[in-house]
Short mmCIF file of C-alpha atoms and ligand atoms in Angstrom, two decimals:
data_model
loop_
_atom_site.label_atom_id
_atom_site.label_comp_id
_atom_site.label_asym_id
_atom_site.label_seq_id
_atom_site.Cartn_x
_atom_site.Cartn_y
_atom_site.Cartn_z
CA MET A 599 -18.97 -2.64 20.90
CA SER A 600 -18.19 -0.93 17.61
CA ALA A 601 -17.45 2.72 16.95
CA THR A 602 -16.55 4.62 13.80
CA ILE A 603 -13.44 6.64 14.51
CA LEU A 604 -13.26 9.12 11.66
CA PRO A 605 -16.11 11.01 9.99
CA GLY A 606 -16.10 10.06 6.32
CA ALA A 607 -14.59 6.65 7.07
CA PRO A 608 -17.80 4.75 7.84
CA HIS A 609 -16.16 1.36 7.38
CA LEU A 610 -13.27 1.84 9.79
CA GLN A 611 -14.31 0.72 13.26
CA TYR A 612 -13.07 -0.79 16.49
CA ARG A 613 -14.90 -4.00 17.25
CA GLY A 614 -13.98 -4.62 20.84
CA ASP A 615 -10.30 -3.66 20.94
CA ALA A 616 -9.49 -4.57 17.34
CA LEU A 617 -9.56 -2.17 14.41
CA TYR A 618 -11.54 -3.40 11.40
CA LEU A 619 -11.93 -2.16 7.85
CA GLU A 620 -15.33 -3.44 6.72
CA ASP A 621 -15.33 -7.04 8.04
CA VAL A 622 -11.58 -7.53 8.00
CA ARG A 623 -9.44 -7.31 11.12
CA LEU A 624 -6.55 -5.10 10.13
CA ALA A 625 -4.02 -6.89 12.36
CA ASP A 626 -4.72 -10.08 10.36
CA LEU A 627 -4.09 -8.21 7.11
CA ALA A 628 -0.79 -6.82 8.37
CA ARG A 629 0.34 -10.27 9.49
CA GLU A 630 -0.59 -11.86 6.19
CA HIS A 631 0.73 -9.22 3.79
CA GLY A 632 3.42 -7.50 5.86
CA THR A 633 3.86 -3.76 6.46
CA PRO A 634 3.78 -1.03 5.31
CA LEU A 635 0.50 -2.01 3.69
CA PHE A 636 -2.23 0.15 2.19
CA ALA A 637 -5.77 -1.15 2.64
CA TYR A 638 -8.78 0.40 0.94
CA SER A 639 -12.48 -0.13 1.59
CA ARG A 640 -14.51 -0.61 -1.57
CA ALA A 641 -17.73 0.26 0.26
CA SER A 642 -16.26 3.55 1.49
CA MET A 643 -15.28 4.57 -2.02
CA LEU A 644 -18.72 3.72 -3.34
CA SER A 645 -20.49 5.57 -0.55
CA ALA A 646 -18.35 8.66 -1.19
CA LEU A 647 -19.22 8.46 -4.88
CA ALA A 648 -22.90 7.96 -4.08
CA ALA A 649 -22.97 11.25 -2.13
CA TYR A 650 -21.97 13.13 -5.28
CA GLN A 651 -24.37 11.14 -7.45
CA ARG A 652 -27.27 11.72 -5.02
CA GLY A 653 -26.54 15.43 -5.08
CA PHE A 654 -27.10 15.79 -8.81
CA ALA A 655 -29.73 13.10 -9.28
CA GLY A 656 -32.05 13.94 -12.17
CA ARG A 657 -29.57 16.36 -13.73
CA ASN A 658 -27.27 15.95 -16.68
CA ALA A 659 -24.11 15.57 -14.59
CA LYS A 660 -21.12 13.32 -14.28
CA VAL A 661 -18.37 12.55 -11.79
CA CYS A 662 -14.94 12.25 -13.43
CA TYR A 663 -12.67 10.69 -10.80
CA ALA A 664 -9.29 12.50 -10.67
CA LEU A 665 -7.06 9.45 -10.51
CA LYS A 666 -3.96 11.35 -9.47
CA ALA A 667 -5.35 10.79 -5.96
CA ASN A 668 -5.09 7.00 -6.26
CA SER A 669 -4.44 5.36 -9.59
CA ALA A 670 -4.36 1.66 -8.63
CA LEU A 671 -5.96 -0.30 -11.48
CA ALA A 672 -8.36 -2.09 -9.14
CA VAL A 673 -9.51 1.24 -7.66
CA LEU A 674 -10.13 2.51 -11.20
CA GLN A 675 -12.15 -0.62 -11.93
CA VAL A 676 -14.37 0.04 -8.90
CA PHE A 677 -15.14 3.52 -10.21
CA ALA A 678 -15.47 2.50 -13.86
CA ARG A 679 -18.01 -0.17 -12.90
CA ALA A 680 -19.93 2.41 -10.86
CA GLY A 681 -20.37 4.61 -13.93
CA CYS A 682 -17.64 7.17 -13.26
CA GLY A 683 -15.75 9.08 -15.88
CA PHE A 684 -12.10 9.96 -15.29
CA ASP A 685 -9.98 13.10 -15.16
CA ILE A 686 -6.45 12.25 -16.33
CA VAL A 687 -3.29 14.37 -16.38
CA SER A 688 -0.81 12.24 -18.32
CA GLY A 689 -0.43 9.60 -20.99
CA GLY A 690 0.30 7.12 -18.22
CA GLU A 691 -3.02 7.88 -16.53
CA LEU A 692 -4.74 7.50 -19.91
CA GLU A 693 -3.33 3.98 -20.29
CA ARG A 694 -4.36 3.16 -16.71
CA VAL A 695 -8.00 4.11 -17.17
CA LEU A 696 -8.21 2.32 -20.52
CA ALA A 697 -6.68 -0.78 -18.92
CA ALA A 698 -9.30 -0.56 -16.16
CA GLY A 699 -12.10 -0.66 -18.74
CA ALA A 700 -13.04 3.00 -19.16
CA ARG A 701 -14.37 4.19 -22.50
CA GLY A 702 -12.62 7.04 -24.27
CA SER A 703 -15.77 9.13 -24.14
CA ASP A 704 -15.65 9.00 -20.33
CA ILE A 705 -12.24 10.67 -20.13
CA ILE A 706 -11.23 14.31 -19.77
CA PHE A 707 -7.57 15.32 -19.99
CA SER A 708 -6.33 18.10 -17.68
CA GLY A 709 -2.84 19.48 -17.08
CA VAL A 710 -0.59 22.38 -18.10
CA GLY A 711 2.01 20.40 -20.04
CA LYS A 712 0.49 17.86 -22.40
CA THR A 713 2.96 16.57 -24.97
CA ARG A 714 2.16 16.02 -28.65
CA ARG A 715 2.50 12.29 -28.15
CA GLU A 716 -0.01 12.37 -25.26
CA MET A 717 -2.42 14.46 -27.35
CA ARG A 718 -2.19 12.02 -30.25
CA ARG A 719 -2.86 9.01 -28.07
CA ALA A 720 -5.82 10.74 -26.38
CA LEU A 721 -7.30 11.64 -29.77
CA GLU A 722 -6.96 8.01 -30.88
CA ALA A 723 -8.78 6.96 -27.71
CA GLY A 724 -11.62 9.38 -28.55
CA ILE A 725 -11.64 11.21 -25.23
CA HIS A 726 -14.51 13.49 -24.23
CA CYS A 727 -12.37 16.61 -24.07
CA PHE A 728 -9.02 18.26 -23.44
CA ASN A 729 -9.01 20.80 -20.62
CA VAL A 730 -6.62 23.26 -22.22
CA GLU A 731 -4.59 25.61 -20.05
CA SER A 732 -2.94 28.09 -22.46
CA GLU A 733 -3.14 29.58 -25.94
CA PRO A 734 0.10 27.90 -27.09
CA GLU A 735 -1.43 24.57 -26.07
CA LEU A 736 -4.50 25.37 -28.21
CA GLU A 737 -2.27 25.92 -31.24
CA VAL A 738 -0.33 22.71 -30.73
CA LEU A 739 -3.46 20.64 -30.10
CA SER A 740 -5.12 22.02 -33.22
CA GLY A 741 -2.05 21.04 -35.25
CA VAL A 742 -1.89 17.53 -33.81
CA ALA A 743 -5.63 17.01 -34.44
CA MET A 744 -5.28 18.14 -38.05
CA GLU A 745 -2.42 15.70 -38.58
CA THR A 746 -4.63 12.89 -37.37
CA GLY A 747 -7.61 14.08 -39.42
CA THR A 748 -9.85 14.89 -36.44
CA ARG A 749 -10.99 17.91 -34.49
CA ALA A 750 -10.03 17.90 -30.84
CA PRO A 751 -12.85 18.62 -28.37
CA VAL A 752 -11.71 21.38 -26.01
CA SER A 753 -12.69 23.09 -22.82
CA LEU A 754 -10.57 25.95 -21.51
CA ARG A 755 -9.48 25.92 -17.92
CA VAL A 756 -10.13 29.43 -16.75
CA ASN A 757 -8.61 30.87 -13.67
CA PRO A 758 -11.40 32.46 -11.64
CA ASP A 759 -8.99 34.16 -9.19
CA VAL A 760 -10.76 33.09 -6.02
CA ASN A 761 -9.12 32.01 -2.79
CA PRO A 762 -9.91 28.35 -2.01
CA LEU A 763 -8.84 28.87 1.63
CA THR A 764 -6.50 25.88 1.64
CA HIS A 765 -2.75 25.14 1.75
CA PRO A 766 -0.78 27.39 -0.70
CA TYR A 767 0.82 24.38 -2.43
CA ILE A 768 -2.62 23.06 -3.37
CA SER A 769 -4.23 26.42 -4.24
CA THR A 770 -4.44 26.72 -7.99
CA GLY A 771 -7.06 29.31 -8.91
CA LEU A 772 -5.29 32.49 -7.79
CA LYS A 773 -3.51 35.03 -9.96
CA GLY A 774 0.14 34.08 -10.09
CA SER A 775 -0.62 30.36 -10.35
CA LYS A 776 0.85 28.40 -13.25
CA PHE A 777 -2.58 26.94 -13.93
CA GLY A 778 -5.40 28.04 -16.16
CA ILE A 779 -6.10 30.99 -18.42
CA ALA A 780 -6.59 34.36 -16.71
CA HIS A 781 -10.22 35.41 -16.39
CA LYS A 782 -9.69 38.59 -18.38
CA GLU A 783 -8.00 36.71 -21.24
CA ALA A 784 -10.52 33.90 -21.40
CA LEU A 785 -12.87 35.41 -24.01
CA ARG A 786 -9.98 36.08 -26.39
CA ALA A 787 -8.67 32.54 -25.88
CA TYR A 788 -12.12 31.12 -26.67
CA GLN A 789 -12.26 33.21 -29.86
CA ARG A 790 -8.86 31.83 -30.83
CA ALA A 791 -10.00 28.27 -30.07
CA ALA A 792 -13.16 28.69 -32.13
CA ALA A 793 -11.10 29.94 -35.07
CA LEU A 794 -8.56 27.10 -35.08
CA PRO A 795 -9.38 24.44 -37.67
CA GLY A 796 -8.38 21.43 -35.57
CA LEU A 797 -10.53 22.28 -32.56
CA ARG A 798 -14.14 21.96 -31.49
CA VAL A 799 -15.12 23.99 -28.41
CA VAL A 800 -17.28 21.94 -26.05
CA GLY A 801 -17.03 23.37 -22.56
CA ILE A 802 -15.45 25.41 -19.81
CA ASP A 803 -13.70 24.30 -16.66
CA CYS A 804 -11.93 25.63 -13.61
CA HIS A 805 -10.13 24.15 -10.64
CA ILE A 806 -9.37 26.37 -7.69
CA GLY A 807 -7.51 24.05 -5.36
CA SER A 808 -7.68 20.93 -3.25
CA GLN A 809 -8.73 20.04 0.32
CA ILE A 810 -11.42 22.74 0.18
CA THR A 811 -13.64 22.54 3.24
CA GLN A 812 -16.11 25.33 2.52
CA VAL A 813 -18.82 25.87 -0.08
CA SER A 814 -18.21 29.59 -0.60
CA PRO A 815 -15.07 29.33 -2.81
CA TYR A 816 -17.00 27.00 -5.14
CA LEU A 817 -19.89 29.47 -5.38
CA ASP A 818 -17.52 32.40 -5.98
CA ALA A 819 -15.75 30.45 -8.73
CA LEU A 820 -19.07 29.40 -10.23
CA ASP A 821 -20.25 33.01 -10.43
CA ARG A 822 -17.05 34.06 -12.16
CA VAL A 823 -17.28 31.14 -14.59
CA LEU A 824 -20.94 31.84 -15.39
CA ASP A 825 -20.09 35.47 -16.15
CA LEU A 826 -17.62 34.13 -18.70
CA VAL A 827 -20.11 31.63 -20.15
CA THR A 828 -22.48 34.53 -20.77
CA ALA A 829 -19.78 36.58 -22.49
CA ILE A 830 -18.43 33.66 -24.56
CA GLU A 831 -21.86 32.63 -25.78
CA ALA A 832 -22.73 36.25 -26.57
CA ALA A 833 -19.67 36.13 -28.85
CA GLY A 834 -21.29 33.22 -30.72
CA ILE A 835 -19.41 30.30 -29.14
CA PRO A 836 -21.80 27.83 -27.50
CA LEU A 837 -20.60 25.79 -24.52
CA GLN A 838 -22.13 22.40 -23.83
CA HIS A 839 -20.66 21.64 -20.43
CA ILE A 840 -19.44 23.34 -17.27
CA ASP A 841 -16.82 21.51 -15.20
CA PHE A 842 -16.18 22.62 -11.60
CA GLY A 843 -12.80 20.92 -11.22
CA GLY A 844 -11.76 19.01 -8.10
CA GLY A 845 -13.99 17.90 -5.28
CA LEU A 846 -14.26 18.54 -1.57
CA GLY A 847 -11.75 18.21 1.20
CA ILE A 848 -11.95 15.44 3.76
CA VAL A 849 -11.63 15.06 7.52
CA TYR A 850 -8.04 14.40 8.53
CA ASN A 851 -8.38 15.84 12.01
CA ALA A 852 -11.12 18.28 12.95
CA GLU A 853 -12.07 19.71 9.56
CA GLN A 854 -15.79 19.96 8.82
CA PRO A 855 -16.18 19.79 5.06
CA PRO A 856 -19.71 19.93 3.67
CA ALA A 857 -21.21 16.69 2.37
CA ALA A 858 -20.99 16.26 -1.40
CA ASP A 859 -24.76 16.28 -1.82
CA ALA A 860 -24.98 19.53 0.20
CA LEU A 861 -22.36 21.10 -2.08
CA TRP A 862 -24.40 20.12 -5.12
CA GLN A 863 -27.56 21.55 -3.63
CA ARG A 864 -25.88 24.94 -3.32
CA LEU A 865 -24.25 24.77 -6.77
CA LEU A 866 -27.48 23.69 -8.47
CA ALA A 867 -29.47 26.42 -6.73
CA ARG A 868 -27.01 29.01 -8.03
CA LEU A 869 -27.03 27.49 -11.53
CA ASP A 870 -30.84 27.44 -11.58
CA ALA A 871 -31.05 31.01 -10.31
CA ARG A 872 -28.82 32.15 -13.15
CA GLY A 873 -30.60 30.07 -15.79
CA PHE A 874 -27.88 27.45 -16.35
CA GLY A 875 -29.57 24.51 -14.61
CA GLU A 876 -29.95 22.47 -17.79
CA ARG A 877 -26.27 22.43 -18.75
CA GLN A 878 -24.20 19.29 -18.76
CA LEU A 879 -22.20 19.47 -15.52
CA MET A 880 -19.00 17.77 -14.45
CA ILE A 881 -16.89 17.56 -11.33
CA GLU A 882 -13.46 15.98 -10.91
CA PRO A 883 -13.13 14.80 -7.31
CA GLY A 884 -10.09 12.83 -6.27
CA ARG A 885 -9.36 13.04 -2.55
CA SER A 886 -12.97 12.88 -1.35
CA LEU A 887 -13.65 9.62 -3.22
CA VAL A 888 -10.70 7.68 -1.85
CA GLY A 889 -8.95 9.57 0.96
CA ASN A 890 -10.87 8.20 3.91
CA ALA A 891 -11.40 4.82 2.27
CA GLY A 892 -7.74 4.00 2.90
CA VAL A 893 -5.34 3.34 5.76
CA CYS A 894 -1.64 2.59 5.84
CA LEU A 895 -0.69 -0.19 8.26
CA THR A 896 2.75 0.02 9.81
CA GLU A 897 4.78 -1.69 12.52
CA VAL A 898 6.57 0.04 15.38
CA LEU A 899 10.28 -0.73 15.03
CA TYR A 900 11.86 1.16 17.93
CA LEU A 901 11.01 3.55 20.71
CA LYS A 902 13.71 6.12 21.14
CA PRO A 903 13.36 8.34 24.21
CA GLY A 904 15.12 11.69 23.93
CA GLU A 905 15.87 14.76 25.99
CA GLN A 906 13.46 16.98 24.11
CA LYS A 907 11.38 14.50 22.15
CA ASN A 908 10.51 10.84 22.26
CA PHE A 909 10.56 9.14 18.90
CA CYS A 910 8.45 6.24 17.75
CA VAL A 911 10.21 4.80 14.70
CA ILE A 912 7.85 2.96 12.33
CA ASP A 913 8.45 0.98 9.16
CA ALA A 914 6.47 3.39 6.94
CA ALA A 915 8.22 6.56 5.83
CA MET A 916 7.98 9.72 3.75
CA ASN A 917 8.44 7.65 0.60
CA ASP A 918 5.16 5.86 1.44
CA LEU A 919 3.34 8.80 3.06
CA PRO A 920 4.79 12.00 1.58
CA ARG A 921 2.06 14.43 2.69
CA PRO A 922 3.44 15.38 6.13
CA ALA A 923 6.88 16.15 4.67
CA MET A 924 5.46 18.04 1.69
CA TYR A 925 2.57 19.97 3.22
CA GLU A 926 3.02 19.47 6.98
CA ALA A 927 -0.19 17.51 6.60
CA PHE A 928 -1.89 15.85 9.56
CA HIS A 929 -2.88 12.18 9.48
CA GLN A 930 -4.33 10.45 12.53
CA ILE A 931 -2.33 7.50 13.83
CA VAL A 932 -4.15 4.84 15.84
CA PRO A 933 -3.30 1.38 17.20
CA LEU A 934 -4.69 -1.73 15.52
CA GLN A 935 -5.21 -3.14 19.00
CA ALA A 936 -6.62 -0.59 21.44
CA THR A 937 -5.03 -0.67 24.90
CA THR A 938 -5.54 0.92 28.28
CA ALA A 939 -1.79 1.30 28.86
CA LYS A 940 -0.61 4.80 29.69
CA PRO A 941 0.20 6.81 26.54
CA VAL A 942 3.47 8.67 25.97
CA THR A 943 3.94 11.62 23.59
CA TYR A 944 6.02 10.74 20.52
CA ASP A 945 7.05 12.12 17.20
CA VAL A 946 6.21 9.26 14.87
CA VAL A 947 8.98 9.02 12.28
CA GLY A 948 10.11 6.77 9.47
CA PRO A 949 13.50 5.21 8.71
CA VAL A 950 14.42 7.59 5.87
CA CYS A 951 17.54 9.70 6.36
CA GLU A 952 15.84 13.10 6.44
CA SER A 953 14.61 15.18 9.37
CA GLY A 954 11.53 15.82 7.23
CA ASP A 955 10.68 12.14 7.45
CA TRP A 956 8.00 12.41 10.09
CA ILE A 957 4.47 11.05 9.87
CA GLY A 958 2.99 12.62 13.01
CA ARG A 959 4.24 15.03 15.64
CA ASP A 960 3.46 15.06 19.36
CA ARG A 961 1.16 12.06 19.23
CA LYS A 962 -0.02 10.24 22.34
CA LEU A 963 0.52 6.52 21.89
CA ALA A 964 0.88 3.52 24.17
CA ALA A 965 3.07 1.67 21.70
CA GLN A 966 5.69 -1.06 22.04
CA PRO A 967 8.11 -2.35 19.39
CA GLY A 968 6.26 -4.87 17.25
CA ASP A 969 2.89 -3.15 17.74
CA LEU A 970 0.87 -2.32 14.67
CA LEU A 971 -0.49 1.14 13.89
CA ALA A 972 -2.77 2.56 11.22
CA VAL A 973 -2.13 5.90 9.57
CA LEU A 974 -5.58 7.14 8.61
CA SER A 975 -6.90 9.07 5.59
CA ALA A 976 -4.23 7.38 3.50
CA GLY A 977 -6.32 6.52 0.44
CA ALA A 978 -5.54 9.72 -1.48
CA TYR A 979 -2.21 11.21 -2.54
CA CYS A 980 -0.17 8.65 -0.61
CA MET A 981 0.56 5.58 -2.72
CA SER A 982 0.09 7.64 -5.90
CA MET A 983 2.88 9.95 -4.68
CA ALA A 984 5.07 7.21 -3.20
CA SER A 985 8.69 6.94 -4.29
CA ASN A 986 11.64 4.60 -4.00
CA TYR A 987 13.75 7.08 -2.03
CA ASN A 988 16.39 5.28 0.04
CA THR A 989 15.79 2.27 -2.26
CA ARG A 990 12.69 1.39 -0.33
CA GLY A 991 10.30 -0.77 -2.29
CA ARG A 992 6.84 0.66 -2.55
CA ALA A 993 4.24 -0.89 -0.25
CA ALA A 994 1.67 -3.54 -1.12
CA GLU A 995 -2.00 -2.63 -1.51
CA VAL A 996 -5.17 -4.57 -0.75
CA LEU A 997 -8.79 -3.83 -1.49
CA VAL A 998 -11.25 -4.93 1.17
CA ASP A 999 -14.78 -5.87 0.13
CA GLY A 1000 -16.86 -7.08 3.07
CA ALA A 1001 -14.86 -9.98 4.48
CA THR A 1002 -13.00 -10.54 1.20
CA VAL A 1003 -9.49 -9.23 0.64
CA HIS A 1004 -8.01 -8.71 -2.83
CA LEU A 1005 -4.26 -8.18 -3.11
CA ILE A 1006 -4.24 -5.44 -5.78
CA ARG A 1007 -0.53 -4.62 -5.83
CA GLU A 1008 2.36 -6.76 -4.64
CA ARG A 1009 5.10 -5.24 -2.54
CA GLU A 1010 7.95 -3.99 -4.72
CA ASP A 1011 11.18 -5.95 -4.26
CA PHE A 1012 14.76 -5.08 -5.13
CA ALA A 1013 14.53 -6.70 -8.57
CA ASP A 1014 11.49 -4.55 -9.42
CA GLN A 1015 13.41 -1.45 -8.46
CA VAL A 1016 16.50 -2.12 -10.57
CA ARG A 1017 14.76 -3.72 -13.55
CA LYS A 1018 15.52 -0.78 -15.86
CA GLU A 1019 19.06 -0.16 -14.59
CA LYS A 1020 22.25 -1.30 -16.30
CA LEU A 1021 25.61 -2.10 -14.72
CA LEU A 1022 28.65 -0.73 -16.53
CA PRO A 1023 30.54 -3.24 -18.71
N1 LIG B 690 -8.88 18.40 -11.17
C1 LIG B 690 -7.70 19.02 -11.33
C2 LIG B 690 -7.45 19.78 -12.56
C3 LIG B 690 -6.72 18.94 -10.31
O1 LIG B 690 -5.55 19.58 -10.47
C4 LIG B 690 -6.99 18.20 -9.12
C5 LIG B 690 -5.98 18.08 -8.06
C6 LIG B 690 -8.23 17.55 -9.03
C7 LIG B 690 -9.16 17.68 -10.05
C8 LIG B 690 -8.61 16.72 -7.83
O2 LIG B 690 -8.72 17.51 -6.70
P1 LIG B 690 -9.30 16.89 -5.33
O3 LIG B 690 -10.73 16.49 -5.55
O4 LIG B 690 -8.47 15.70 -4.99
O5 LIG B 690 -9.17 17.98 -4.34
N2 LIG B 690 -0.99 16.17 -3.48
C9 LIG B 690 -1.84 17.15 -2.83
C10 LIG B 690 -3.09 17.44 -3.65
C11 LIG B 690 -2.78 17.92 -5.05
C12 LIG B 690 -4.02 18.20 -5.85
C13 LIG B 690 -3.70 18.46 -7.27
N3 LIG B 690 -4.82 18.63 -8.13
C14 LIG B 690 -2.18 16.65 -1.45
O6 LIG B 690 -1.74 15.56 -1.08
O7 LIG B 690 -2.88 17.32 -0.69
#
């Protein structure tokens, strides 16, 4: 018997009572590599990417993976080899994608606070474009480009002021957000960009938020952006590409996000209807390419019955899985070995000294100390946001490919953590 347990995670299945990722039994992985351990399915990442690529087949379009979601070098290699471009937000991410084999021309650089040093390095690498977020940034970038004897390719991130219908911390396209250039100021900013000697205007972009599970906010943003394209081009500034920003949300619990190819169908229909179907198009998905490709394996340390709550203390914590503490996010938690024992309701918590260190609340589990659990949908914004809080070493990571397992990051030990520290004389 085999059954997929999470939509969007086609390679995570129980075979009999044992949970598998592709052809690897996860309990074997946990025993070999220890816990907490992140495991990612290569096939899941590639099938998520393929859904985007199918959606725009035959068009001049490109996926630029937003590696903030998961920046492991081996994950970047998987996407680079599959023809992805990359959306970076720091000099560190630039070095990562170059190390993973990306070409400069496949890179776009987003973010509100690029430093001069980061700009210089990105110009040297010959990136496709800077997604600029303010007029002061335009001025600085023009100056840096002139110093290096080049013209920086720019797209302006405009703020379409639409509600993405997601968590407020990951909504970015509303008025009052620190991101982007206000819709009504965009034309003036483009005129400024076109006049600056160190810049070359190449496109327009927007990003309205993350974990978006409906098509309508994308269509609303697209309409607002196309209105601007019309106005900007009427002012004599041609735009080669349109970039829609981040990708779709994923299923953590009972969400029903559209499929990536269905999103494209709707976007392309709107673009065609408004006469923009031939443009170069870009999208910067992060979560939807990796989120449900990954799980975090963890061991039950203690069961702690209480008057009001029962606690199941595991060896993974908010430093490994920060999303519940930061956004009250939901991640499914399932046993690596299914059982018919009677479940008890627990708050599943980590060892960190914070009440906010919970991974799941009111979960029904038939767990015993020593049992192994998987926290699902852990491929995006988990390891990339992990910290050393409480001097906990960051977890190890493996990439599963069929029955083959690649250790892609060793577990951090104490020496790794204090390498840059100095004792007083
Ligand atoms: N492009 C830009 C400019 C972005 O700011 C983001 C995400 C993306 C693309 C990728 O968006 P995605 O396809 O992953 O939705 N840590 C939060 C999510 C923060 C998203 C930040 N920006 C979380 O764990 O939910």
